[in-house]
mmCIF file with all atom_site columns, C-alpha atoms in Angstrom:
data_model
loop_
_atom_site.group_PDB
_atom_site.id
_atom_site.type_symbol
_atom_site.label_atom_id
_atom_site.label_alt_id
_atom_site.label_comp_id
_atom_site.label_asym_id
_atom_site.label_entity_id
_atom_site.label_seq_id
_atom_site.pdbx_PDB_ins_code
_atom_site.Cartn_x
_atom_site.Cartn_y
_atom_site.Cartn_z
_atom_site.occupancy
_atom_site.B_iso_or_equiv
_atom_site.pdbx_formal_charge
_atom_site.auth_seq_id
_atom_site.auth_comp_id
_atom_site.auth_asym_id
_atom_site.auth_atom_id
_atom_site.pdbx_PDB_model_num
ATOM 1   C CA . UNK H 1 1   ? 9.314   7.669   5.339   1.00 0.00 ? 298 UNK H CA 1
ATOM 2   C CA . UNK H 1 2   ? 10.929  7.861   8.838   1.00 0.00 ? 299 UNK H CA 1
ATOM 3   C CA . UNK H 1 3   ? 9.067   10.167  11.399  1.00 0.00 ? 300 UNK H CA 1
ATOM 4   C CA . UNK H 1 4   ? 10.534  13.603  11.898  1.00 0.00 ? 301 UNK H CA 1
ATOM 5   C CA . UNK H 1 5   ? 13.352  13.948  14.638  1.00 0.00 ? 302 UNK H CA 1
ATOM 6   C CA . UNK H 1 6   ? 12.733  16.375  17.501  1.00 0.00 ? 303 UNK H CA 1
ATOM 7   C CA . UNK H 1 7   ? 15.676  18.565  16.434  1.00 0.00 ? 304 UNK H CA 1
ATOM 8   C CA . UNK H 1 8   ? 14.665  18.613  12.790  1.00 0.00 ? 305 UNK H CA 1
ATOM 9   C CA . UNK H 1 9   ? 13.877  21.930  11.111  1.00 0.00 ? 306 UNK H CA 1
ATOM 10  C CA . UNK H 1 10  ? 10.228  22.181  10.012  1.00 0.00 ? 307 UNK H CA 1
ATOM 11  C CA . UNK H 1 11  ? 9.649   21.363  6.147   1.00 0.00 ? 308 UNK H CA 1
ATOM 12  C CA . UNK H 1 12  ? 9.729   24.278  3.942   1.00 0.00 ? 309 UNK H CA 1
ATOM 13  C CA . UNK H 1 13  ? 8.535   24.626  0.288   1.00 0.00 ? 310 UNK H CA 1
ATOM 14  C CA . UNK H 1 14  ? 11.965  24.070  -0.750  1.00 0.00 ? 311 UNK H CA 1
ATOM 15  C CA . UNK H 1 15  ? 12.227  20.639  1.068   1.00 0.00 ? 312 UNK H CA 1
ATOM 16  C CA . UNK H 1 16  ? 8.936   19.666  -0.605  1.00 0.00 ? 313 UNK H CA 1
ATOM 17  C CA . UNK H 1 17  ? 10.223  20.692  -3.942  1.00 0.00 ? 314 UNK H CA 1
ATOM 18  C CA . UNK H 1 18  ? 13.278  18.670  -3.468  1.00 0.00 ? 315 UNK H CA 1
ATOM 19  C CA . UNK H 1 19  ? 11.301  15.615  -2.452  1.00 0.00 ? 316 UNK H CA 1
ATOM 20  C CA . UNK H 1 20  ? 9.011   16.323  -5.374  1.00 0.00 ? 317 UNK H CA 1
ATOM 21  C CA . UNK H 1 21  ? 11.828  16.023  -7.702  1.00 0.00 ? 318 UNK H CA 1
ATOM 22  C CA . UNK H 1 22  ? 12.962  12.793  -6.068  1.00 0.00 ? 319 UNK H CA 1
ATOM 23  C CA . UNK H 1 23  ? 9.570   11.247  -6.617  1.00 0.00 ? 320 UNK H CA 1
ATOM 24  C CA . UNK H 1 24  ? 9.334   12.379  -10.265 1.00 0.00 ? 321 UNK H CA 1
ATOM 25  C CA . UNK H 1 25  ? 12.791  10.879  -10.928 1.00 0.00 ? 322 UNK H CA 1
ATOM 26  C CA . UNK H 1 26  ? 11.848  7.526   -9.280  1.00 0.00 ? 323 UNK H CA 1
ATOM 27  C CA . UNK H 1 27  ? 8.697   7.430   -11.214 1.00 0.00 ? 324 UNK H CA 1
ATOM 28  C CA . UNK H 1 28  ? 10.672  7.537   -14.389 1.00 0.00 ? 325 UNK H CA 1
ATOM 29  C CA . UNK H 1 29  ? 12.772  4.502   -13.333 1.00 0.00 ? 326 UNK H CA 1
ATOM 30  C CA . UNK H 1 30  ? 10.394  2.281   -11.519 1.00 0.00 ? 327 UNK H CA 1
ATOM 31  C CA . UNK H 1 31  ? 6.851   1.019   -12.196 1.00 0.00 ? 328 UNK H CA 1
ATOM 32  C CA . UNK H 1 32  ? 5.843   1.237   -8.582  1.00 0.00 ? 329 UNK H CA 1
ATOM 33  C CA . UNK H 1 33  ? 6.969   3.474   -5.695  1.00 0.00 ? 330 UNK H CA 1
ATOM 34  C CA . UNK H 1 34  ? 5.646   2.544   -2.217  1.00 0.00 ? 331 UNK H CA 1
ATOM 35  C CA . UNK H 1 35  ? 5.943   5.353   0.267   1.00 0.00 ? 332 UNK H CA 1
ATOM 36  C CA . UNK H 1 36  ? 4.739   4.703   3.830   1.00 0.00 ? 333 UNK H CA 1
ATOM 37  C CA . UNK H 1 37  ? 4.425   8.245   5.248   1.00 0.00 ? 334 UNK H CA 1
ATOM 38  C CA . UNK H 1 38  ? 3.589   7.288   8.660   1.00 0.00 ? 335 UNK H CA 1
ATOM 39  C CA . UNK H 1 39  ? 2.893   10.308  10.905  1.00 0.00 ? 336 UNK H CA 1
ATOM 40  C CA . UNK H 1 40  ? 4.453   12.704  8.471   1.00 0.00 ? 337 UNK H CA 1
ATOM 41  C CA . UNK H 1 41  ? 3.860   16.473  8.179   1.00 0.00 ? 338 UNK H CA 1
ATOM 42  C CA . UNK H 1 42  ? 0.522   17.206  6.393   1.00 0.00 ? 339 UNK H CA 1
ATOM 43  C CA . UNK H 1 43  ? 2.230   19.317  3.723   1.00 0.00 ? 340 UNK H CA 1
ATOM 44  C CA . UNK H 1 44  ? 4.379   16.374  2.765   1.00 0.00 ? 341 UNK H CA 1
ATOM 45  C CA . UNK H 1 45  ? 1.435   13.904  2.873   1.00 0.00 ? 342 UNK H CA 1
ATOM 46  C CA . UNK H 1 46  ? -0.424  16.241  0.661   1.00 0.00 ? 343 UNK H CA 1
ATOM 47  C CA . UNK H 1 47  ? 2.543   16.414  -1.868  1.00 0.00 ? 344 UNK H CA 1
ATOM 48  C CA . UNK H 1 48  ? 2.823   12.517  -1.892  1.00 0.00 ? 345 UNK H CA 1
ATOM 49  C CA . UNK H 1 49  ? -0.867  11.916  -2.464  1.00 0.00 ? 346 UNK H CA 1
ATOM 50  C CA . UNK H 1 50  ? -1.080  14.517  -5.268  1.00 0.00 ? 347 UNK H CA 1
ATOM 51  C CA . UNK H 1 51  ? 1.724   12.619  -7.186  1.00 0.00 ? 348 UNK H CA 1
ATOM 52  C CA . UNK H 1 52  ? 0.053   9.204   -6.639  1.00 0.00 ? 349 UNK H CA 1
ATOM 53  C CA . UNK H 1 53  ? -1.866  7.402   -9.080  1.00 0.00 ? 350 UNK H CA 1
ATOM 54  C CA . UNK H 1 54  ? -2.973  4.967   -6.336  1.00 0.00 ? 351 UNK H CA 1
ATOM 55  C CA . UNK H 1 55  ? -3.225  5.437   -2.606  1.00 0.00 ? 352 UNK H CA 1
ATOM 56  C CA . UNK H 1 56  ? -3.591  2.500   -0.213  1.00 0.00 ? 353 UNK H CA 1
ATOM 57  C CA . UNK H 1 57  ? -5.131  3.146   3.224   1.00 0.00 ? 354 UNK H CA 1
ATOM 58  C CA . UNK H 1 58  ? -4.351  0.270   5.373   1.00 0.00 ? 355 UNK H CA 1
ATOM 59  C CA . UNK H 1 59  ? -5.795  -0.386  8.755   1.00 0.00 ? 356 UNK H CA 1
ATOM 60  C CA . UNK H 1 60  ? -7.698  -2.905  10.924  1.00 0.00 ? 357 UNK H CA 1
ATOM 61  C CA . UNK H 1 61  ? -11.344 -3.304  12.018  1.00 0.00 ? 358 UNK H CA 1
ATOM 62  C CA . UNK H 1 62  ? -10.929 -1.654  15.379  1.00 0.00 ? 359 UNK H CA 1
ATOM 63  C CA . UNK H 1 63  ? -12.284 1.747   16.580  1.00 0.00 ? 360 UNK H CA 1
ATOM 64  C CA . UNK H 1 64  ? -8.956  3.683   16.358  1.00 0.00 ? 361 UNK H CA 1
ATOM 65  C CA . UNK H 1 65  ? -8.041  2.318   13.057  1.00 0.00 ? 362 UNK H CA 1
ATOM 66  C CA . UNK H 1 66  ? -11.342 2.902   11.604  1.00 0.00 ? 363 UNK H CA 1
ATOM 67  C CA . UNK H 1 67  ? -11.231 6.510   12.913  1.00 0.00 ? 364 UNK H CA 1
ATOM 68  C CA . UNK H 1 68  ? -7.937  7.101   11.259  1.00 0.00 ? 365 UNK H CA 1
ATOM 69  C CA . UNK H 1 69  ? -8.854  5.548   8.002   1.00 0.00 ? 366 UNK H CA 1
ATOM 70  C CA . UNK H 1 70  ? -12.088 7.718   7.925   1.00 0.00 ? 367 UNK H CA 1
ATOM 71  C CA . UNK H 1 71  ? -10.248 10.912  8.601   1.00 0.00 ? 368 UNK H CA 1
ATOM 72  C CA . UNK H 1 72  ? -7.444  10.104  6.190   1.00 0.00 ? 369 UNK H CA 1
ATOM 73  C CA . UNK H 1 73  ? -10.034 9.254   3.460   1.00 0.00 ? 370 UNK H CA 1
ATOM 74  C CA . UNK H 1 74  ? -11.674 12.526  3.960   1.00 0.00 ? 371 UNK H CA 1
ATOM 75  C CA . UNK H 1 75  ? -8.364  14.609  3.799   1.00 0.00 ? 372 UNK H CA 1
ATOM 76  C CA . UNK H 1 76  ? -7.123  12.755  0.642   1.00 0.00 ? 373 UNK H CA 1
ATOM 77  C CA . UNK H 1 77  ? -10.446 13.130  -1.071  1.00 0.00 ? 374 UNK H CA 1
ATOM 78  C CA . UNK H 1 78  ? -10.356 16.906  -0.095  1.00 0.00 ? 375 UNK H CA 1
ATOM 79  C CA . UNK H 1 79  ? -6.779  17.121  -1.677  1.00 0.00 ? 376 UNK H CA 1
ATOM 80  C CA . UNK H 1 80  ? -8.378  15.876  -4.943  1.00 0.00 ? 377 UNK H CA 1
ATOM 81  C CA . UNK H 1 81  ? -7.762  12.049  -4.661  1.00 0.00 ? 378 UNK H CA 1
ATOM 82  C CA . UNK H 1 82  ? -10.585 10.371  -6.643  1.00 0.00 ? 379 UNK H CA 1
ATOM 83  C CA . UNK H 1 83  ? -12.383 7.442   -5.178  1.00 0.00 ? 380 UNK H CA 1
ATOM 84  C CA . UNK H 1 84  ? -11.080 5.031   -7.811  1.00 0.00 ? 381 UNK H CA 1
ATOM 85  C CA . UNK H 1 85  ? -7.465  5.930   -6.731  1.00 0.00 ? 382 UNK H CA 1
ATOM 86  C CA . UNK H 1 86  ? -8.026  5.078   -3.140  1.00 0.00 ? 383 UNK H CA 1
ATOM 87  C CA . UNK H 1 87  ? -7.760  1.313   -2.151  1.00 0.00 ? 384 UNK H CA 1
ATOM 88  C CA . UNK H 1 88  ? -9.022  0.448   1.444   1.00 0.00 ? 385 UNK H CA 1
ATOM 89  C CA . UNK H 1 89  ? -7.163  -2.584  2.820   1.00 0.00 ? 386 UNK H CA 1
ATOM 90  C CA . UNK H 1 90  ? -8.109  -4.207  6.094   1.00 0.00 ? 387 UNK H CA 1
ATOM 91  C CA . UNK H 1 91  ? -5.130  -5.825  7.799   1.00 0.00 ? 388 UNK H CA 1
ATOM 92  C CA . UNK H 1 92  ? -5.459  -8.884  10.263  1.00 0.00 ? 389 UNK H CA 1
ATOM 93  C CA . UNK H 1 93  ? -9.052  -9.362  9.210   1.00 0.00 ? 390 UNK H CA 1
ATOM 94  C CA . UNK H 1 94  ? -10.884 -12.006 11.280  1.00 0.00 ? 391 UNK H CA 1
ATOM 95  C CA . UNK H 1 95  ? -14.560 -12.051 10.548  1.00 0.00 ? 392 UNK H CA 1
ATOM 96  C CA . UNK H 1 96  ? -15.363 -13.804 13.945  1.00 0.00 ? 393 UNK H CA 1
ATOM 97  C CA . UNK H 1 97  ? -14.524 -10.937 16.151  1.00 0.00 ? 394 UNK H CA 1
ATOM 98  C CA . UNK H 1 98  ? -14.350 -7.693  14.273  1.00 0.00 ? 395 UNK H CA 1
ATOM 99  C CA . UNK H 1 99  ? -16.693 -4.690  13.674  1.00 0.00 ? 396 UNK H CA 1
ATOM 100 C CA . UNK H 1 100 ? -18.830 -4.910  10.544  1.00 0.00 ? 397 UNK H CA 1
ATOM 101 C CA . UNK H 1 101 ? -17.239 -4.300  7.259   1.00 0.00 ? 398 UNK H CA 1
ATOM 102 C CA . UNK H 1 102 ? -20.438 -3.195  5.723   1.00 0.00 ? 399 UNK H CA 1
ATOM 103 C CA . UNK H 1 103 ? -20.963 -0.565  8.363   1.00 0.00 ? 400 UNK H CA 1
ATOM 104 C CA . UNK H 1 104 ? -17.562 0.759   7.727   1.00 0.00 ? 401 UNK H CA 1
ATOM 105 C CA . UNK H 1 105 ? -18.025 0.827   4.045   1.00 0.00 ? 402 UNK H CA 1
ATOM 106 C CA . UNK H 1 106 ? -21.328 2.692   4.533   1.00 0.00 ? 403 UNK H CA 1
ATOM 107 C CA . UNK H 1 107 ? -19.805 5.048   6.790   1.00 0.00 ? 404 UNK H CA 1
ATOM 108 C CA . UNK H 1 108 ? -16.772 5.963   4.537   1.00 0.00 ? 405 UNK H CA 1
ATOM 109 C CA . UNK H 1 109 ? -18.738 5.685   1.338   1.00 0.00 ? 406 UNK H CA 1
ATOM 110 C CA . UNK H 1 110 ? -16.468 3.258   -0.451  1.00 0.00 ? 407 UNK H CA 1
ATOM 111 C CA . UNK H 1 111 ? -15.988 -0.596  -0.601  1.00 0.00 ? 408 UNK H CA 1
ATOM 112 C CA . UNK H 1 112 ? -13.061 -2.187  0.815   1.00 0.00 ? 409 UNK H CA 1
ATOM 113 C CA . UNK H 1 113 ? -10.759 -3.525  -1.718  1.00 0.00 ? 410 UNK H CA 1
ATOM 114 C CA . UNK H 1 114 ? -8.949  -6.202  0.024   1.00 0.00 ? 411 UNK H CA 1
ATOM 115 C CA . UNK H 1 115 ? -9.025  -8.006  3.418   1.00 0.00 ? 412 UNK H CA 1
ATOM 116 C CA . UNK H 1 116 ? -5.776  -9.439  4.622   1.00 0.00 ? 413 UNK H CA 1
ATOM 117 C CA . UNK H 1 117 ? -6.295  -12.472 6.974   1.00 0.00 ? 414 UNK H CA 1
ATOM 118 C CA . UNK H 1 118 ? -4.955  -12.547 10.482  1.00 0.00 ? 415 UNK H CA 1
ATOM 119 C CA . UNK H 1 119 ? -2.101  -15.129 10.232  1.00 0.00 ? 416 UNK H CA 1
ATOM 120 C CA . UNK H 1 120 ? 0.035   -13.806 13.108  1.00 0.00 ? 417 UNK H CA 1
ATOM 121 C CA . UNK H 1 121 ? 2.012   -16.829 13.742  1.00 0.00 ? 418 UNK H CA 1
ATOM 122 C CA . UNK H 1 122 ? 3.101   -17.091 10.057  1.00 0.00 ? 419 UNK H CA 1
ATOM 123 C CA . UNK H 1 123 ? 4.007   -13.285 10.281  1.00 0.00 ? 420 UNK H CA 1
ATOM 124 C CA . UNK H 1 124 ? 6.034   -13.779 13.300  1.00 0.00 ? 421 UNK H CA 1
ATOM 125 C CA . UNK H 1 125 ? 7.888   -16.902 11.971  1.00 0.00 ? 422 UNK H CA 1
ATOM 126 C CA . UNK H 1 126 ? 8.693   -14.567 8.880   1.00 0.00 ? 423 UNK H CA 1
ATOM 127 C CA . UNK H 1 127 ? 10.255  -11.863 11.099  1.00 0.00 ? 424 UNK H CA 1
ATOM 128 C CA . UNK H 1 128 ? 12.141  -14.248 13.338  1.00 0.00 ? 425 UNK H CA 1
ATOM 129 C CA . UNK H 1 129 ? 13.460  -16.417 10.516  1.00 0.00 ? 426 UNK H CA 1
ATOM 130 C CA . UNK H 1 130 ? 14.161  -13.520 7.902   1.00 0.00 ? 427 UNK H CA 1
ATOM 131 C CA . UNK H 1 131 ? 12.246  -15.690 5.291   1.00 0.00 ? 428 UNK H CA 1
ATOM 132 C CA . UNK H 1 132 ? 9.224   -14.241 3.250   1.00 0.00 ? 429 UNK H CA 1
ATOM 133 C CA . UNK H 1 133 ? 5.763   -15.481 3.762   1.00 0.00 ? 430 UNK H CA 1
ATOM 134 C CA . UNK H 1 134 ? 6.182   -17.062 0.258   1.00 0.00 ? 431 UNK H CA 1
ATOM 135 C CA . UNK H 1 135 ? 9.263   -18.883 1.335   1.00 0.00 ? 432 UNK H CA 1
ATOM 136 C CA . UNK H 1 136 ? 7.467   -20.275 4.487   1.00 0.00 ? 433 UNK H CA 1
ATOM 137 C CA . UNK H 1 137 ? 4.084   -21.066 3.037   1.00 0.00 ? 434 UNK H CA 1
ATOM 138 C CA . UNK H 1 138 ? 3.427   -20.191 -0.595  1.00 0.00 ? 435 UNK H CA 1
ATOM 139 C CA . UNK H 1 139 ? -0.231  -21.587 -0.144  1.00 0.00 ? 436 UNK H CA 1
ATOM 140 C CA . UNK H 1 140 ? -1.369  -19.735 3.014   1.00 0.00 ? 437 UNK H CA 1
ATOM 141 C CA . UNK H 1 141 ? -4.256  -17.416 2.703   1.00 0.00 ? 438 UNK H CA 1
ATOM 142 C CA . UNK H 1 142 ? -2.260  -14.443 3.694   1.00 0.00 ? 439 UNK H CA 1
ATOM 143 C CA . UNK H 1 143 ? 0.273   -15.249 0.893   1.00 0.00 ? 440 UNK H CA 1
ATOM 144 C CA . UNK H 1 144 ? -2.336  -15.592 -1.683  1.00 0.00 ? 441 UNK H CA 1
ATOM 145 C CA . UNK H 1 145 ? -4.028  -12.309 -0.528  1.00 0.00 ? 442 UNK H CA 1
ATOM 146 C CA . UNK H 1 146 ? -0.637  -10.566 -0.824  1.00 0.00 ? 443 UNK H CA 1
ATOM 147 C CA . UNK H 1 147 ? -0.377  -11.646 -4.229  1.00 0.00 ? 444 UNK H CA 1
ATOM 148 C CA . UNK H 1 148 ? -3.921  -10.657 -5.115  1.00 0.00 ? 445 UNK H CA 1
ATOM 149 C CA . UNK H 1 149 ? -3.103  -7.298  -3.641  1.00 0.00 ? 446 UNK H CA 1
ATOM 150 C CA . UNK H 1 150 ? -0.089  -6.792  -6.032  1.00 0.00 ? 447 UNK H CA 1
ATOM 151 C CA . UNK H 1 151 ? -2.141  -7.794  -8.964  1.00 0.00 ? 448 UNK H CA 1
ATOM 152 C CA . UNK H 1 152 ? -4.925  -5.363  -7.878  1.00 0.00 ? 449 UNK H CA 1
ATOM 153 C CA . UNK H 1 153 ? -2.238  -2.533  -7.644  1.00 0.00 ? 450 UNK H CA 1
ATOM 154 C CA . UNK H 1 154 ? -0.553  -3.432  -10.858 1.00 0.00 ? 451 UNK H CA 1
ATOM 155 C CA . UNK H 1 155 ? -4.006  -3.372  -12.661 1.00 0.00 ? 452 UNK H CA 1
ATOM 156 C CA . UNK H 1 156 ? -4.979  -0.100  -11.029 1.00 0.00 ? 453 UNK H CA 1
ATOM 157 C CA . UNK H 1 157 ? -1.515  1.447   -12.084 1.00 0.00 ? 454 UNK H CA 1
ATOM 158 C CA . UNK H 1 158 ? -1.838  0.127   -15.735 1.00 0.00 ? 455 UNK H CA 1
ATOM 159 C CA . UNK H 1 159 ? -5.535  1.329   -16.030 1.00 0.00 ? 456 UNK H CA 1
ATOM 160 C CA . UNK H 1 160 ? -4.387  4.919   -14.931 1.00 0.00 ? 457 UNK H CA 1
ATOM 161 C CA . UNK H 1 161 ? -1.246  5.280   -16.802 1.00 0.00 ? 458 UNK H CA 1
ATOM 162 C CA . UNK H 1 162 ? 0.268   4.380   -20.137 1.00 0.00 ? 459 UNK H CA 1
ATOM 163 C CA . UNK H 1 163 ? 1.620   0.983   -20.264 1.00 0.00 ? 460 UNK H CA 1
ATOM 164 C CA . UNK H 1 164 ? 5.465   0.830   -19.966 1.00 0.00 ? 461 UNK H CA 1
ATOM 165 C CA . UNK H 1 165 ? 7.885   -1.990  -20.737 1.00 0.00 ? 462 UNK H CA 1
ATOM 166 C CA . UNK H 1 166 ? 8.081   -2.792  -16.864 1.00 0.00 ? 463 UNK H CA 1
ATOM 167 C CA . UNK H 1 167 ? 4.409   -3.363  -16.804 1.00 0.00 ? 464 UNK H CA 1
ATOM 168 C CA . UNK H 1 168 ? 3.626   -6.860  -15.169 1.00 0.00 ? 465 UNK H CA 1
ATOM 169 C CA . UNK H 1 169 ? 7.150   -7.471  -13.881 1.00 0.00 ? 466 UNK H CA 1
ATOM 170 C CA . UNK H 1 170 ? 6.251   -6.828  -10.299 1.00 0.00 ? 467 UNK H CA 1
ATOM 171 C CA . UNK H 1 171 ? 3.316   -9.556  -10.389 1.00 0.00 ? 468 UNK H CA 1
ATOM 172 C CA . UNK H 1 172 ? 5.578   -11.867 -12.498 1.00 0.00 ? 469 UNK H CA 1
ATOM 173 C CA . UNK H 1 173 ? 8.295   -11.699 -9.839  1.00 0.00 ? 470 UNK H CA 1
ATOM 174 C CA . UNK H 1 174 ? 5.703   -12.705 -7.162  1.00 0.00 ? 471 UNK H CA 1
ATOM 175 C CA . UNK H 1 175 ? 4.125   -15.407 -9.230  1.00 0.00 ? 472 UNK H CA 1
ATOM 176 C CA . UNK H 1 176 ? 7.885   -16.826 -9.722  1.00 0.00 ? 473 UNK H CA 1
ATOM 177 C CA . UNK H 1 177 ? 8.224   -16.776 -5.814  1.00 0.00 ? 474 UNK H CA 1
ATOM 178 C CA . UNK H 1 178 ? 4.822   -18.499 -5.455  1.00 0.00 ? 475 UNK H CA 1
ATOM 179 C CA . UNK H 1 179 ? 5.830   -21.303 -7.828  1.00 0.00 ? 476 UNK H CA 1
ATOM 180 C CA . UNK H 1 180 ? 9.100   -21.919 -5.866  1.00 0.00 ? 477 UNK H CA 1
ATOM 181 C CA . UNK H 1 181 ? 11.347  -20.362 -8.543  1.00 0.00 ? 478 UNK H CA 1
ATOM 182 C CA . UNK H 1 182 ? 9.928   -22.444 -11.327 1.00 0.00 ? 479 UNK H CA 1
ATOM 183 C CA . UNK H 1 183 ? 8.068   -19.869 -13.157 1.00 0.00 ? 480 UNK H CA 1
ATOM 184 C CA . UNK H 1 184 ? 8.973   -18.066 -16.408 1.00 0.00 ? 481 UNK H CA 1
ATOM 185 C CA . UNK H 1 185 ? 12.142  -16.047 -15.972 1.00 0.00 ? 482 UNK H CA 1
ATOM 186 C CA . UNK H 1 186 ? 12.043  -12.353 -16.689 1.00 0.00 ? 483 UNK H CA 1
ATOM 187 C CA . UNK H 1 187 ? 14.549  -11.079 -19.070 1.00 0.00 ? 484 UNK H CA 1
ATOM 188 C CA . UNK H 1 188 ? 16.245  -7.573  -18.322 1.00 0.00 ? 485 UNK H CA 1
#
């Protein structure tokens, strides 16, 4: 979600109710809804978390990120989010010059679910060319890890909710991209 504008009126319970209705409508239509709340209002964030079957907390292994992840983990746990619903993902991971993963896991009380490698040059090339990581290098470690992340999220979703006819489509689309479009085509 975009950050609030300076001239924007504060969120009211009516706004939150309207957004809640939109989220419920989207959940009926799509197997996944990805919301990046950024620095949103706490009331909005709490509403989003309470309607989420899985919450991904993404950050790096630097002091400010770890502090933010720890604080957010504590907040969403207080709001009723169960540990199996929370997926900790470390971005731009490089084992050579990072703080210890084990110490972070011990501090937060939960295992890191995924570590995305630091492949900065590939990401910059993707941004500059407008091509996806899959198009640029389908065998890169980051590309594979993103595919694994999609599988992990899909498995978490299907284990928490009843299976729908859309189950598996997200990962199938990524698998098709990884195979260069030679994979099994999905029927609509």
